[in-house]
Amino acid sequence: MNRIDDLSIISSPCAIMILESLPDEIFVEIFEYVSIQDLYRGFYSLNLRFRMIIASLTNLHGETTFERELHSLPFRFFASRITKFSMHHVDLMDLSPFSAVRSLTLYIEPNRAQCHVIRAFSHLKYLYISQRPIDHFYYSVSLPHFVFTNAYPNLYTCQLNLISYRVQQHWTCIPSLHTLSVCLENPRVFTQILQSCPSLTRLKVELTQHFTRPTTRFDIAPHVCLRRFYLYLNQTMFSCCDIIEILLSLVPNLTNLVIRGAASTVYSLNINSLADMLHRCVPKLQHFYLDMFIEESLSRMLTDSTKQQIGQLFRLFTNIQIYPSTQKVPARLFIQGLNRNYFPFSVHYFLQESYYLDISGNNISDKQF
């Protein structure tokens, strides 16, 4: 009986739907949304057909909260077919049975010994640190070292927390890394990342409140591959325009730029300076989006006539919005623009973070491996 016949039986008002009437393909799709624990305990012992379907499954997602779960029957049975793995702990354990893992999500910061354990995932293509510690001093210094010394030679996408600056990082070239999300305190780490990741095309950087401004420009070759840059600025004692210019001067081939955050409490956002640096630093820019908290005095200065003047400063300053402050939220400035000849999509599509950084890990398929 083919699949159409099966479905006709189910849709018939006189028929009694039974589990066995569903085709195997339906079960394969349904089982993608069932945890491996429930899958094993609920279906494996039903009959030979379900046992064969379960035995044929690949590209499974495993999630473990406690170390003892790794020794359970479901994990032992599916270990070699788990490609996406989420761990709420990283104990010193044997992870060699999980040879197919390509996507790893960690909900804690691993220490050096735990990083050695994670190296068992030699084919890792996606690494994501999900949760930030409350105190930035507890950020891991080990995991960035492992990532940037090419301990995971197939790594394509990575999200880390804070990367500390060291004069001698002893990093190596990471040719496989294309997408990266990090948090920085020192701009010199930005240059170290660009030099170590020549193939990087998407980058998200959050600058902490402790961010330090360099005294001079960086004397390094521009990064030629980076196309999409997502920058989040926290309040610092430095001019946000100065910080933005220092970073953009190193990535001249950007086509997409998003800037979010707060303008400096000392220096207001200078829109003329911003337009000038975009002209000079990123001449190939095709999409620009800025969403920043600004001082109330600046928001009062932006009238309809000044908006028109701003629109003439840069070709992508096409949509300008001002939201006045409230009791809870400071004033906000939105500036966005999109070259529709370059992008056939709606502007809202490009405001999604997933466009800039494919770091969800949930859509990883065998084709990407």
CSV table of C-alpha atoms in Angstrom, one decimal, residues 60-342:
chain,number,residue,atom,x,y,z
A,60,LEU,CA,19.1,13.4,16.2
A,61,HIS,CA,19.2,16.0,19.0
A,62,GLY,CA,20.3,15.0,22.5
A,63,GLU,CA,20.0,17.1,25.6
A,64,THR,CA,21.4,16.2,29.0
A,65,THR,CA,21.0,17.9,32.3
A,66,PHE,CA,22.8,15.4,34.5
A,67,GLU,CA,26.0,13.4,33.9
A,68,ARG,CA,24.3,10.1,34.7
A,69,GLU,CA,21.9,10.5,31.8
A,70,LEU,CA,24.8,9.7,29.4
A,71,HIS,CA,24.9,6.2,30.8
A,72,SER,CA,21.2,5.6,30.3
A,73,LEU,CA,19.9,3.2,27.6
A,74,PRO,CA,18.5,5.9,25.3
A,75,PHE,CA,21.9,7.7,25.1
A,76,ARG,CA,23.9,4.5,24.7
A,77,PHE,CA,21.6,3.4,21.9
A,78,PHE,CA,21.5,6.7,20.0
A,79,ALA,CA,25.0,8.0,20.8
A,80,SER,CA,26.5,7.4,17.4
A,81,ARG,CA,23.6,9.2,15.6
A,82,ILE,CA,23.3,12.3,17.7
A,83,THR,CA,24.4,15.3,15.6
A,84,LYS,CA,23.0,18.1,17.8
A,85,PHE,CA,24.0,18.0,21.5
A,86,SER,CA,23.0,20.3,24.3
A,87,MET,CA,24.7,20.0,27.7
A,88,HIS,CA,23.8,21.7,30.9
A,89,HIS,CA,27.1,20.3,32.4
A,90,VAL,CA,30.5,19.3,31.2
A,91,ASP,CA,31.9,16.8,33.6
A,92,LEU,CA,35.1,14.8,33.0
A,93,MET,CA,33.5,12.0,31.0
A,94,ASP,CA,34.0,9.8,28.0
A,95,LEU,CA,32.3,11.5,25.0
A,96,SER,CA,34.0,9.3,22.3
A,97,PRO,CA,30.7,7.4,21.6
A,98,PHE,CA,29.2,10.6,20.4
A,99,SER,CA,31.2,10.6,17.2
A,100,ALA,CA,28.6,12.2,15.0
A,101,VAL,CA,28.1,15.4,17.0
A,102,ARG,CA,28.3,18.5,14.7
A,103,SER,CA,26.5,21.0,16.8
A,104,LEU,CA,27.2,21.6,20.5
A,105,THR,CA,25.4,23.9,22.9
A,106,LEU,CA,26.8,24.5,26.3
A,107,TYR,CA,24.8,26.1,29.1
A,108,ILE,CA,27.9,26.6,31.3
A,109,GLU,CA,31.4,28.0,30.8
A,110,PRO,CA,33.8,25.0,30.5
A,111,ASN,CA,37.2,25.1,32.3
A,112,ARG,CA,40.4,23.9,30.7
A,113,ALA,CA,40.0,20.2,31.6
A,114,GLN,CA,36.4,20.3,30.3
A,115,CYS,CA,37.6,21.8,27.1
A,116,HIS,CA,39.9,18.9,26.6
A,117,VAL,CA,36.8,16.6,27.0
A,118,ILE,CA,34.9,18.6,24.4
A,119,ARG,CA,37.8,17.9,21.9
A,120,ALA,CA,36.2,14.5,21.5
A,121,PHE,CA,33.8,16.2,19.1
A,122,SER,CA,36.5,16.3,16.4
A,123,HIS,CA,34.0,17.1,13.6
A,124,LEU,CA,32.3,19.9,15.4
A,125,LYS,CA,31.0,22.6,13.1
A,126,TYR,CA,28.8,24.6,15.4
A,127,LEU,CA,29.7,25.7,19.0
A,128,TYR,CA,27.4,27.8,21.1
A,129,ILE,CA,27.8,29.1,24.7
A,130,SER,CA,24.3,29.9,25.7
A,131,GLN,CA,24.3,31.4,29.2
A,132,ARG,CA,26.5,34.3,30.5
A,133,PRO,CA,27.9,34.3,34.0
A,134,ILE,CA,26.6,37.1,36.1
A,135,ASP,CA,30.2,38.2,37.0
A,136,HIS,CA,32.3,38.8,33.9
A,137,PHE,CA,35.4,37.6,35.8
A,138,TYR,CA,34.0,34.0,35.6
A,139,TYR,CA,34.1,34.0,31.8
A,140,SER,CA,36.1,31.1,30.5
A,141,VAL,CA,39.6,31.9,29.2
A,142,SER,CA,40.1,28.3,28.1
A,143,LEU,CA,37.5,27.8,25.4
A,144,PRO,CA,38.5,30.8,23.2
A,145,HIS,CA,42.1,29.5,23.4
A,146,PHE,CA,40.9,26.1,22.1
A,147,VAL,CA,38.8,27.6,19.4
A,148,PHE,CA,41.5,30.0,18.1
A,149,THR,CA,44.2,27.4,18.2
A,150,ASN,CA,42.2,25.3,15.8
A,151,ALA,CA,41.3,22.5,18.3
A,152,TYR,CA,38.1,22.2,16.3
A,153,PRO,CA,39.4,22.3,12.7
A,154,ASN,CA,36.0,22.0,11.1
A,155,LEU,CA,34.3,24.7,13.1
A,156,TYR,CA,32.1,26.9,10.9
A,157,THR,CA,29.9,28.8,13.4
A,158,CYS,CA,30.8,29.8,16.9
A,159,GLN,CA,29.3,31.9,19.7
A,160,LEU,CA,31.5,32.7,22.7
A,161,ASN,CA,31.3,35.0,25.7
A,162,LEU,CA,34.0,37.4,26.7
A,163,ILE,CA,37.4,37.0,25.0
A,164,SER,CA,40.2,38.6,27.1
A,165,TYR,CA,43.2,40.4,25.6
A,166,ARG,CA,46.7,39.0,25.8
A,167,VAL,CA,49.7,40.4,24.1
A,168,GLN,CA,50.8,36.9,23.1
A,169,GLN,CA,47.6,35.0,22.3
A,170,HIS,CA,49.5,32.2,20.4
A,171,TRP,CA,46.5,31.8,18.1
A,172,THR,CA,46.7,30.1,14.8
A,173,CYS,CA,44.8,30.5,11.5
A,174,ILE,CA,41.2,29.3,11.6
A,175,PRO,CA,40.3,28.9,7.9
A,176,SER,CA,37.0,27.1,8.5
A,177,LEU,CA,35.3,29.7,10.7
A,178,HIS,CA,32.8,31.8,8.8
A,179,THR,CA,30.4,33.1,11.5
A,180,LEU,CA,31.4,34.3,15.0
A,181,SER,CA,29.7,36.1,17.9
A,182,VAL,CA,31.8,37.4,20.8
A,183,CYS,CA,32.0,40.0,23.6
A,184,LEU,CA,35.1,42.2,23.9
A,185,GLU,CA,36.6,44.6,26.4
A,186,ASN,CA,39.7,45.4,24.4
A,187,PRO,CA,39.7,46.5,20.7
A,188,ARG,CA,43.0,44.7,20.1
A,189,VAL,CA,41.1,41.4,20.3
A,190,PHE,CA,39.1,42.5,17.4
A,191,THR,CA,42.2,42.8,15.3
A,192,GLN,CA,43.5,39.4,16.5
A,193,ILE,CA,40.2,37.8,15.5
A,194,LEU,CA,40.3,39.3,12.0
A,195,GLN,CA,43.9,38.1,11.6
A,196,SER,CA,43.1,34.6,12.8
A,197,CYS,CA,39.9,34.1,10.8
A,198,PRO,CA,40.6,35.0,7.1
A,199,SER,CA,37.3,33.4,5.9
A,200,LEU,CA,35.0,35.2,8.4
A,201,THR,CA,31.9,36.6,6.6
A,202,ARG,CA,29.6,37.3,9.6
A,203,LEU,CA,30.6,38.8,12.8
A,204,LYS,CA,28.7,40.0,15.9
A,205,VAL,CA,30.6,42.0,18.5
A,206,GLU,CA,29.3,43.3,21.8
A,207,LEU,CA,31.5,45.9,23.5
A,208,THR,CA,31.3,45.8,27.3
A,209,GLN,CA,31.1,48.9,29.5
A,210,HIS,CA,34.8,48.3,30.3
A,211,PHE,CA,35.7,48.7,26.7
A,212,THR,CA,39.0,50.6,26.2
A,213,ARG,CA,39.7,52.9,23.3
A,214,PRO,CA,43.0,52.4,21.5
A,215,THR,CA,45.3,55.4,21.4
A,216,THR,CA,46.3,54.9,17.8
A,217,ARG,CA,45.0,53.2,14.6
A,218,PHE,CA,45.7,49.6,14.0
A,219,ASP,CA,48.4,48.9,11.5
A,220,ILE,CA,47.1,45.6,10.0
A,221,ALA,CA,45.9,44.6,6.6
A,222,PRO,CA,42.1,45.1,6.1
A,223,HIS,CA,39.9,42.0,6.3
A,224,VAL,CA,38.6,41.3,2.8
A,225,CYS,CA,35.9,38.6,3.4
A,226,LEU,CA,33.7,40.1,6.1
A,227,ARG,CA,30.3,41.1,4.7
A,228,ARG,CA,27.9,41.3,7.7
A,229,PHE,CA,28.8,43.1,10.9
A,230,TYR,CA,26.5,43.4,13.9
A,231,LEU,CA,27.8,45.8,16.6
A,232,TYR,CA,26.3,46.3,20.0
A,233,LEU,CA,27.7,49.2,22.1
A,234,ASN,CA,27.3,49.6,25.8
A,235,GLN,CA,27.8,53.0,27.4
A,236,THR,CA,31.5,53.9,27.7
A,237,MET,CA,33.4,57.0,28.5
A,238,PHE,CA,34.6,57.2,24.9
A,239,SER,CA,32.9,58.6,21.7
A,240,CYS,CA,30.9,55.9,20.0
A,241,CYS,CA,31.7,57.4,16.6
A,242,ASP,CA,35.5,57.0,17.3
A,243,ILE,CA,35.0,53.4,18.3
A,244,ILE,CA,32.9,52.6,15.3
A,245,GLU,CA,35.4,54.2,12.9
A,246,ILE,CA,38.3,52.3,14.4
A,247,LEU,CA,36.4,49.0,13.8
A,248,LEU,CA,35.0,49.8,10.4
A,249,SER,CA,38.4,50.9,9.0
A,250,LEU,CA,39.5,47.3,9.2
A,251,VAL,CA,36.5,45.8,7.2
A,252,PRO,CA,36.1,47.8,4.0
A,253,ASN,CA,34.0,45.2,2.1
A,254,LEU,CA,31.0,45.2,4.4
A,255,THR,CA,27.6,45.1,2.6
A,256,ASN,CA,25.5,44.9,5.8
A,257,LEU,CA,25.9,46.8,9.0
A,258,VAL,CA,23.7,46.9,12.1
A,259,ILE,CA,24.6,49.1,15.1
A,260,ARG,CA,22.6,48.9,18.4
A,261,GLY,CA,23.2,50.1,21.9
A,262,ALA,CA,23.6,53.4,23.7
A,263,ALA,CA,25.4,56.6,22.8
A,264,SER,CA,28.2,57.7,25.1
A,265,THR,CA,27.2,59.7,28.2
A,266,VAL,CA,30.2,62.0,27.5
A,267,TYR,CA,29.9,62.4,23.8
A,268,SER,CA,26.7,62.6,21.9
A,269,LEU,CA,26.2,60.7,18.7
A,270,ASN,CA,27.6,62.8,15.8
A,271,ILE,CA,25.5,62.0,12.8
A,272,ASN,CA,27.7,64.0,10.4
A,273,SER,CA,30.7,62.1,11.6
A,274,LEU,CA,28.9,58.8,11.3
A,275,ALA,CA,27.9,59.6,7.7
A,276,ASP,CA,31.4,60.6,6.8
A,277,MET,CA,33.0,57.4,8.2
A,278,LEU,CA,30.5,55.2,6.4
A,279,HIS,CA,31.4,57.0,3.1
A,280,ARG,CA,35.1,56.5,3.8
A,281,CYS,CA,35.3,53.1,5.6
A,282,VAL,CA,32.6,51.0,4.0
A,283,PRO,CA,31.9,52.2,0.4
A,284,LYS,CA,30.3,48.9,-0.6
A,285,LEU,CA,27.6,49.0,2.1
A,286,GLN,CA,24.1,48.1,0.8
A,287,HIS,CA,22.1,47.8,4.0
A,288,PHE,CA,22.5,49.9,7.1
A,289,TYR,CA,20.5,49.9,10.4
A,290,LEU,CA,21.1,51.9,13.5
A,291,ASP,CA,19.1,51.7,16.7
A,292,MET,CA,20.6,53.6,19.6
A,293,PHE,CA,19.6,55.2,22.8
A,294,ILE,CA,20.5,58.9,22.7
A,295,GLU,CA,20.5,61.9,24.9
A,296,GLU,CA,17.2,63.8,25.2
A,297,SER,CA,18.9,67.0,24.0
A,298,LEU,CA,19.8,65.4,20.7
A,299,SER,CA,16.3,64.0,20.2
A,300,ARG,CA,14.8,67.5,20.5
A,301,MET,CA,17.2,68.8,17.9
A,302,LEU,CA,16.0,66.3,15.3
A,303,THR,CA,13.1,68.0,13.6
A,304,ASP,CA,11.5,67.2,10.3
A,305,SER,CA,13.8,69.6,8.5
A,306,THR,CA,16.9,68.2,10.1
A,307,LYS,CA,15.7,64.7,9.2
A,308,GLN,CA,15.7,65.7,5.6
A,309,GLN,CA,19.2,67.1,6.0
A,310,ILE,CA,20.4,63.9,7.6
A,311,GLY,CA,18.9,61.9,4.7
A,312,GLN,CA,21.2,63.8,2.3
A,313,LEU,CA,24.3,62.9,4.3
A,314,PHE,CA,24.5,59.3,3.3
A,315,ARG,CA,22.7,57.3,0.6
A,316,LEU,CA,21.4,54.7,3.1
A,317,PHE,CA,19.9,57.2,5.6
A,318,THR,CA,16.5,56.8,4.0
A,319,ASN,CA,14.3,56.1,7.0
A,320,ILE,CA,14.8,58.2,10.1
A,321,GLN,CA,12.7,57.9,13.3
A,322,ILE,CA,13.0,59.5,16.7
A,323,TYR,CA,11.2,58.1,19.7
A,324,PRO,CA,11.2,60.5,22.7
A,325,SER,CA,12.2,59.4,26.2
A,326,THR,CA,9.7,58.1,28.7
A,327,GLN,CA,10.0,57.6,32.5
A,328,LYS,CA,11.6,54.2,31.9
A,329,VAL,CA,13.2,54.4,28.5
A,330,PRO,CA,15.7,57.0,27.1
A,331,ALA,CA,15.1,58.6,23.7
A,332,ARG,CA,15.9,56.4,20.7
A,333,LEU,CA,17.2,57.1,17.2
A,334,PHE,CA,16.5,54.8,14.3
A,335,ILE,CA,18.2,55.1,10.9
A,336,GLN,CA,17.9,52.5,8.3
A,337,GLY,CA,18.3,52.1,4.6
A,338,LEU,CA,18.4,49.3,2.0
A,339,ASN,CA,19.6,49.2,-1.6
A,340,ARG,CA,16.6,47.3,-3.1
A,341,ASN,CA,18.5,46.8,-6.4
A,342,TYR,CA,21.0,44.7,-4.3
